[in-house]
Amino acid sequence: MVMGTVRLQKEEFCMNVMIIGCGNLLRSDDGAGPMLIRKLWEHGVPPGVRLADGGTAGMDVAFQIGDAEELILVDACKSGDEPGTIFEIPGEEVETPPLKDVNLHDFRWDHAIALGRWLLKSRFPKKVTVFLIEAENISYGFGLSRTVDNALDRLADELLQRLGGKKSEA
C-alpha cells in the first residue's frame, strides 16, 4: 500500500509492539528509519511500545524482535517512485530467507525477519509490517531531505495515532 497524502489503512496495533528503524545515518535519506525512531522517542510512545535503532546491521534487528506480538520495521528505499512516498507492506511479502553463504555485511532486515521467525518459533511476532520511505538523496552526508523529513513526520503521527499515543506538535 502506498501512502502519500492518503491515510494509511485504519487498524489497531496490539500493545506489545517493537518498532525498529533501519538505515545508515551517514547516507542522507537512508537514515530515515533511525530518524523516525528519534522522532517517536521525542514525542513519547504509549506503554507496551519499544523502539530500537537497527542501523545497518541486520543481525541486530533479529535480536531486537524479542517477544513482541507485533513488529514494525522502517527503512528508506529507492524504487523510482516520488520521494517521500510511504509504502506499507506486510512483512511476509518482503521476508527473504538467509541466502546460502551470506555474510554479516550482506545480512539485511529482510533476512532478519526470516531468521527471527526460525529462531523465535512461536514467540515470533504475529504481525510484521514494513514501512518504506522513498528516498530523495542517499549520497554521503548527514541529514534528511525536507521531503523525507516531512514524510517521517506524517508516518510518526500516523503510528502514534494507531498506537493510541499523542500526535506530534510539528
C-alpha atoms as an extended CHARMM CRD file, in Angstrom:
* protein
*
       170  EXT
         1         1  MET       CA              0.0000000000        0.0000000000        0.0000000000  PROA      1               0.0000000000
         2         2  VAL       CA              1.3180000000        3.4420000000       -0.8610000000  PROA      2               0.0000000000
         3         3  MET       CA              0.8250000000        6.3600000000        1.4910000000  PROA      3               0.0000000000
         4         4  GLY       CA              1.1900000000        9.8270000000        0.1010000000  PROA      4               0.0000000000
         5         5  THR       CA             -1.4270000000       12.2950000000        1.1350000000  PROA      5               0.0000000000
         6         6  VAL       CA             -3.7740000000        9.3290000000        1.5380000000  PROA      6               0.0000000000
         7         7  ARG       CA             -4.2590000000        7.9770000000        5.0520000000  PROA      7               0.0000000000
         8         8  LEU       CA             -2.9890000000        4.5280000000        5.9150000000  PROA      8               0.0000000000
         9         9  GLN       CA             -5.4880000000        1.7480000000        6.4700000000  PROA      9               0.0000000000
        10        10  LYS       CA             -7.1920000000        2.0340000000        9.8230000000  PROA      10              0.0000000000
        11        11  GLU       CA             -6.4920000000       -0.8720000000       12.1100000000  PROA      11              0.0000000000
        12        12  GLU       CA             -5.4420000000       -1.3430000000       15.6670000000  PROA      12              0.0000000000
        13        13  PHE       CA             -1.9470000000       -2.3750000000       16.6390000000  PROA      13              0.0000000000
        14        14  CYS       CA             -1.6480000000       -4.6350000000       19.6720000000  PROA      14              0.0000000000
        15        15  MET       CA              0.1840000000       -3.1390000000       22.6160000000  PROA      15              0.0000000000
        16        16  ASN       CA              3.3140000000       -5.2750000000       22.6980000000  PROA      16              0.0000000000
        17        17  VAL       CA              4.8930000000       -3.5940000000       19.7190000000  PROA      17              0.0000000000
        18        18  MET       CA              8.5340000000       -3.3520000000       18.6530000000  PROA      18              0.0000000000
        19        19  ILE       CA              9.3870000000       -0.5790000000       16.1620000000  PROA      19              0.0000000000
        20        20  ILE       CA             12.8200000000       -0.8420000000       14.5690000000  PROA      20              0.0000000000
        21        21  GLY       CA             14.2360000000        1.8620000000       12.3160000000  PROA      21              0.0000000000
        22        22  CYS       CA             16.8930000000        0.6450000000        9.8750000000  PROA      22              0.0000000000
        23        23  GLY       CA             19.2870000000        2.6390000000        7.7460000000  PROA      23              0.0000000000
        24        24  ASN       CA             22.5710000000        4.4920000000        7.5400000000  PROA      24              0.0000000000
        25        25  LEU       CA             22.6170000000        7.9380000000        9.1630000000  PROA      25              0.0000000000
        26        26  LEU       CA             25.6940000000        8.8330000000        7.0900000000  PROA      26              0.0000000000
        27        27  ARG       CA             23.8340000000        8.4200000000        3.7560000000  PROA      27              0.0000000000
        28        28  SER       CA             21.3000000000       11.2710000000        3.9690000000  PROA      28              0.0000000000
        29        29  ASP       CA             17.7660000000        9.8940000000        3.4250000000  PROA      29              0.0000000000
        30        30  ASP       CA             18.9540000000        6.3230000000        4.0450000000  PROA      30              0.0000000000
        31        31  GLY       CA             18.8730000000        7.3550000000        7.7150000000  PROA      31              0.0000000000
        32        32  ALA       CA             15.0600000000        7.6150000000        7.6120000000  PROA      32              0.0000000000
        33        33  GLY       CA             14.4890000000        4.5850000000        9.8540000000  PROA      33              0.0000000000
        34        34  PRO       CA             16.7430000000        5.6760000000       12.7360000000  PROA      34              0.0000000000
        35        35  MET       CA             15.4790000000        9.2640000000       12.4170000000  PROA      35              0.0000000000
        36        36  LEU       CA             11.8720000000        8.0560000000       12.7490000000  PROA      36              0.0000000000
        37        37  ILE       CA             12.8560000000        6.2420000000       15.9640000000  PROA      37              0.0000000000
        38        38  ARG       CA             14.2780000000        9.5220000000       17.2860000000  PROA      38              0.0000000000
        39        39  LYS       CA             11.0840000000       11.3970000000       16.3820000000  PROA      39              0.0000000000
        40        40  LEU       CA              8.9240000000        8.7920000000       18.1310000000  PROA      40              0.0000000000
        41        41  TRP       CA             11.2140000000        8.8300000000       21.1800000000  PROA      41              0.0000000000
        42        42  GLU       CA             10.9450000000       12.6300000000       21.4130000000  PROA      42              0.0000000000
        43        43  HSD       CA              7.1410000000       12.5590000000       21.1130000000  PROA      43              0.0000000000
        44        44  GLY       CA              6.7970000000        9.6530000000       23.5310000000  PROA      44              0.0000000000
        45        45  VAL       CA              5.1250000000        6.3490000000       22.8330000000  PROA      45              0.0000000000
        46        46  PRO       CA              2.4360000000        4.5780000000       24.8300000000  PROA      46              0.0000000000
        47        47  PRO       CA              3.2840000000        1.7950000000       27.2800000000  PROA      47              0.0000000000
        48        48  GLY       CA              3.9100000000       -1.5140000000       25.5410000000  PROA      48              0.0000000000
        49        49  VAL       CA              5.7530000000        0.0760000000       22.6090000000  PROA      49              0.0000000000
        50        50  ARG       CA              9.5130000000       -0.4220000000       22.3590000000  PROA      50              0.0000000000
        51        51  LEU       CA             11.8020000000        1.4790000000       19.9940000000  PROA      51              0.0000000000
        52        52  ALA       CA             15.1590000000        0.4190000000       18.5510000000  PROA      52              0.0000000000
        53        53  ASP       CA             17.6480000000        1.8900000000       16.1160000000  PROA      53              0.0000000000
        54        54  GLY       CA             18.5110000000       -1.0750000000       13.8900000000  PROA      54              0.0000000000
        55        55  GLY       CA             21.1360000000        0.8990000000       11.9950000000  PROA      55              0.0000000000
        56        56  THR       CA             22.6440000000       -1.0950000000        9.1580000000  PROA      56              0.0000000000
        57        57  ALA       CA             23.2120000000       -4.3830000000       10.9960000000  PROA      57              0.0000000000
        58        58  GLY       CA             20.5070000000       -6.8420000000       10.0100000000  PROA      58              0.0000000000
        59        59  MET       CA             21.6500000000       -9.3390000000       12.6270000000  PROA      59              0.0000000000
        60        60  ASP       CA             20.9730000000       -6.7620000000       15.3590000000  PROA      60              0.0000000000
        61        61  VAL       CA             17.4110000000       -6.4550000000       14.0600000000  PROA      61              0.0000000000
        62        62  ALA       CA             16.8760000000      -10.1980000000       14.5140000000  PROA      62              0.0000000000
        63        63  PHE       CA             17.8830000000       -9.9650000000       18.1790000000  PROA      63              0.0000000000
        64        64  GLN       CA             15.7330000000       -6.8800000000       18.8780000000  PROA      64              0.0000000000
        65        65  ILE       CA             12.5000000000       -8.6470000000       17.9360000000  PROA      65              0.0000000000
        66        66  GLY       CA             12.2900000000      -10.4130000000       21.3060000000  PROA      66              0.0000000000
        67        67  ASP       CA              8.7980000000      -11.3670000000       22.4460000000  PROA      67              0.0000000000
        68        68  ALA       CA              6.9110000000       -8.6200000000       20.6230000000  PROA      68              0.0000000000
        69        69  GLU       CA              3.4500000000       -9.5100000000       19.4060000000  PROA      69              0.0000000000
        70        70  GLU       CA              3.8580000000       -7.0370000000       16.5770000000  PROA      70              0.0000000000
        71        71  LEU       CA              6.9380000000       -5.8610000000       14.7150000000  PROA      71              0.0000000000
        72        72  ILE       CA              7.1530000000       -2.6720000000       12.6830000000  PROA      72              0.0000000000
        73        73  LEU       CA             10.2530000000       -2.0970000000       10.5430000000  PROA      73              0.0000000000
        74        74  VAL       CA             11.0060000000        1.2580000000        8.9120000000  PROA      74              0.0000000000
        75        75  ASP       CA             13.6340000000        1.8860000000        6.2330000000  PROA      75              0.0000000000
        76        76  ALA       CA             14.3210000000        4.0000000000        3.1770000000  PROA      76              0.0000000000
        77        77  CYS       CA             14.0370000000        2.6710000000       -0.3640000000  PROA      77              0.0000000000
        78        78  LYS       CA             14.8100000000        3.7310000000       -3.9280000000  PROA      78              0.0000000000
        79        79  SER       CA             12.0520000000        2.3170000000       -6.1100000000  PROA      79              0.0000000000
        80        80  GLY       CA             11.8430000000        5.2070000000       -8.5560000000  PROA      80              0.0000000000
        81        81  ASP       CA              8.5960000000        6.4960000000       -7.0370000000  PROA      81              0.0000000000
        82        82  GLU       CA              8.0650000000       10.0790000000       -5.8690000000  PROA      82              0.0000000000
        83        83  PRO       CA             10.4390000000       10.9900000000       -2.9960000000  PROA      83              0.0000000000
        84        84  GLY       CA              8.6200000000       10.9770000000        0.3390000000  PROA      84              0.0000000000
        85        85  THR       CA              6.1490000000        8.2840000000       -0.7400000000  PROA      85              0.0000000000
        86        86  ILE       CA              5.4810000000        5.8530000000        2.1050000000  PROA      86              0.0000000000
        87        87  PHE       CA              4.8470000000        2.2070000000        1.3400000000  PROA      87              0.0000000000
        88        88  GLU       CA              3.1610000000       -0.0840000000        3.8820000000  PROA      88              0.0000000000
        89        89  ILE       CA              3.9380000000       -3.7330000000        3.1870000000  PROA      89              0.0000000000
        90        90  PRO       CA              3.0770000000       -6.9060000000        5.1290000000  PROA      90              0.0000000000
        91        91  GLY       CA              6.3210000000       -8.4410000000        6.3830000000  PROA      91              0.0000000000
        92        92  GLU       CA              5.7290000000      -11.8080000000        4.7640000000  PROA      92              0.0000000000
        93        93  GLU       CA              5.7610000000      -10.1250000000        1.3390000000  PROA      93              0.0000000000
        94        94  VAL       CA              9.3340000000       -8.8830000000        1.7760000000  PROA      94              0.0000000000
        95        95  GLU       CA             10.7710000000      -11.5880000000        4.0330000000  PROA      95              0.0000000000
        96        96  THR       CA             13.9050000000      -13.0920000000        2.4770000000  PROA      96              0.0000000000
        97        97  PRO       CA             15.3020000000      -16.3240000000        3.8630000000  PROA      97              0.0000000000
        98        98  PRO       CA             19.0270000000      -16.0020000000        4.5290000000  PROA      98              0.0000000000
        99        99  LEU       CA             20.9230000000      -16.8300000000        1.3970000000  PROA      99              0.0000000000
       100       100  LYS       CA             23.4780000000      -19.5940000000        1.3110000000  PROA      100             0.0000000000
       101       101  ASP       CA             26.9330000000      -18.2340000000        2.1860000000  PROA      101             0.0000000000
       102       102  VAL       CA             25.5530000000      -14.7850000000        3.0770000000  PROA      102             0.0000000000
       103       103  ASN       CA             27.9850000000      -12.8090000000        5.2370000000  PROA      103             0.0000000000
       104       104  LEU       CA             27.1310000000      -10.4060000000        8.0500000000  PROA      104             0.0000000000
       105       105  HSD       CA             27.7340000000       -7.3820000000        5.8240000000  PROA      105             0.0000000000
       106       106  ASP       CA             25.0730000000       -8.6020000000        3.3920000000  PROA      106             0.0000000000
       107       107  PHE       CA             22.6060000000       -9.6260000000        6.1160000000  PROA      107             0.0000000000
       108       108  ARG       CA             19.6860000000       -7.1530000000        5.9640000000  PROA      108             0.0000000000
       109       109  TRP       CA             16.4290000000       -6.6580000000        7.8460000000  PROA      109             0.0000000000
       110       110  ASP       CA             14.5320000000       -8.7780000000        5.3150000000  PROA      110             0.0000000000
       111       111  HSD       CA             16.8680000000      -11.6600000000        6.1930000000  PROA      111             0.0000000000
       112       112  ALA       CA             16.4140000000      -10.8200000000        9.8820000000  PROA      112             0.0000000000
       113       113  ILE       CA             12.6630000000      -11.3950000000        9.6070000000  PROA      113             0.0000000000
       114       114  ALA       CA             13.2730000000      -14.9070000000        8.2860000000  PROA      114             0.0000000000
       115       115  LEU       CA             15.9640000000      -15.6210000000       10.8840000000  PROA      115             0.0000000000
       116       116  GLY       CA             13.7490000000      -14.2920000000       13.6660000000  PROA      116             0.0000000000
       117       117  ARG       CA             10.8490000000      -16.4690000000       12.5150000000  PROA      117             0.0000000000
       118       118  TRP       CA             13.1270000000      -19.5340000000       12.5720000000  PROA      118             0.0000000000
       119       119  LEU       CA             14.8800000000      -18.6290000000       15.8290000000  PROA      119             0.0000000000
       120       120  LEU       CA             11.9000000000      -17.4560000000       17.8880000000  PROA      120             0.0000000000
       121       121  LYS       CA              9.3930000000      -20.0120000000       16.5530000000  PROA      121             0.0000000000
       122       122  SER       CA              6.0810000000      -19.4610000000       18.4280000000  PROA      122             0.0000000000
       123       123  ARG       CA              7.4710000000      -16.3130000000       20.0900000000  PROA      123             0.0000000000
       124       124  PHE       CA              7.8710000000      -14.5880000000       16.7040000000  PROA      124             0.0000000000
       125       125  PRO       CA              5.5050000000      -11.6000000000       16.2800000000  PROA      125             0.0000000000
       126       126  LYS       CA              2.0770000000      -12.4810000000       14.9440000000  PROA      126             0.0000000000
       127       127  LYS       CA              2.1400000000       -9.4280000000       12.7160000000  PROA      127             0.0000000000
       128       128  VAL       CA              5.0430000000       -7.8160000000       10.8580000000  PROA      128             0.0000000000
       129       129  THR       CA              4.6290000000       -4.5740000000        8.9400000000  PROA      129             0.0000000000
       130       130  VAL       CA              7.3240000000       -2.8110000000        6.9350000000  PROA      130             0.0000000000
       131       131  PHE       CA              7.1680000000        0.8860000000        6.1090000000  PROA      131             0.0000000000
       132       132  LEU       CA              9.4820000000        2.0260000000        3.3370000000  PROA      132             0.0000000000
       133       133  ILE       CA             10.0230000000        5.7130000000        2.6230000000  PROA      133             0.0000000000
       134       134  GLU       CA             11.1070000000        6.6590000000       -0.8860000000  PROA      134             0.0000000000
       135       135  ALA       CA             14.4380000000        8.4600000000       -0.5650000000  PROA      135             0.0000000000
       136       136  GLU       CA             15.3390000000       11.5810000000       -2.4820000000  PROA      136             0.0000000000
       137       137  ASN       CA             19.0730000000       11.5270000000       -1.7210000000  PROA      137             0.0000000000
       138       138  ILE       CA             21.2150000000        8.6360000000       -0.4700000000  PROA      138             0.0000000000
       139       139  SER       CA             24.6170000000       10.1620000000       -1.1210000000  PROA      139             0.0000000000
       140       140  TYR       CA             27.1160000000       10.5310000000        1.7150000000  PROA      140             0.0000000000
       141       141  GLY       CA             26.1220000000       13.1910000000        4.1990000000  PROA      141             0.0000000000
       142       142  PHE       CA             24.1670000000       13.6280000000        7.4010000000  PROA      142             0.0000000000
       143       143  GLY       CA             20.5980000000       14.8730000000        7.4810000000  PROA      143             0.0000000000
       144       144  LEU       CA             17.3750000000       14.1330000000        5.6810000000  PROA      144             0.0000000000
       145       145  SER       CA             15.9750000000       15.9590000000        2.6810000000  PROA      145             0.0000000000
       146       146  ARG       CA             12.9900000000       18.1460000000        3.5330000000  PROA      146             0.0000000000
       147       147  THR       CA             10.7260000000       15.8140000000        1.5310000000  PROA      147             0.0000000000
       148       148  VAL       CA             11.7210000000       12.7050000000        3.5010000000  PROA      148             0.0000000000
       149       149  ASP       CA             11.6940000000       14.5700000000        6.8230000000  PROA      149             0.0000000000
       150       150  ASN       CA              8.1030000000       15.6700000000        6.1140000000  PROA      150             0.0000000000
       151       151  ALA       CA              7.1790000000       12.0840000000        5.2120000000  PROA      151             0.0000000000
       152       152  LEU       CA              8.6270000000       10.9060000000        8.5300000000  PROA      152             0.0000000000
       153       153  ASP       CA              6.5190000000       13.4700000000       10.3800000000  PROA      153             0.0000000000
       154       154  ARG       CA              3.4030000000       12.0740000000        8.6530000000  PROA      154             0.0000000000
       155       155  LEU       CA              4.4090000000        8.4930000000        9.4270000000  PROA      155             0.0000000000
       156       156  ALA       CA              5.2540000000        9.2980000000       13.0630000000  PROA      156             0.0000000000
       157       157  ASP       CA              1.8460000000       10.9500000000       13.5250000000  PROA      157             0.0000000000
       158       158  GLU       CA              0.0630000000        8.0090000000       11.9040000000  PROA      158             0.0000000000
       159       159  LEU       CA              1.9110000000        5.4300000000       14.0040000000  PROA      159             0.0000000000
       160       160  LEU       CA              1.2840000000        7.3890000000       17.2060000000  PROA      160             0.0000000000
       161       161  GLN       CA             -2.3930000000        7.6420000000       16.3340000000  PROA      161             0.0000000000
       162       162  ARG       CA             -2.6080000000        3.8990000000       15.6360000000  PROA      162             0.0000000000
       163       163  LEU       CA             -0.7700000000        3.1290000000       18.8690000000  PROA      163             0.0000000000
       164       164  GLY       CA             -3.0250000000        5.3990000000       20.8980000000  PROA      164             0.0000000000
       165       165  GLY       CA             -0.3330000000        7.9910000000       21.5980000000  PROA      165             0.0000000000
       166       166  LYS       CA             -0.4030000000       11.7290000000       21.1120000000  PROA      166             0.0000000000
       167       167  LYS       CA              0.2760000000       13.3420000000       17.7520000000  PROA      167             0.0000000000
       168       168  SER       CA              3.3870000000       15.4420000000       17.3870000000  PROA      168             0.0000000000
       169       169  GLU       CA              3.2620000000       19.2110000000       17.6370000000  PROA      169             0.0000000000
       170       170  ALA       CA              5.2430000000       19.6330000000       14.3740000000  PROA      170             0.0000000000
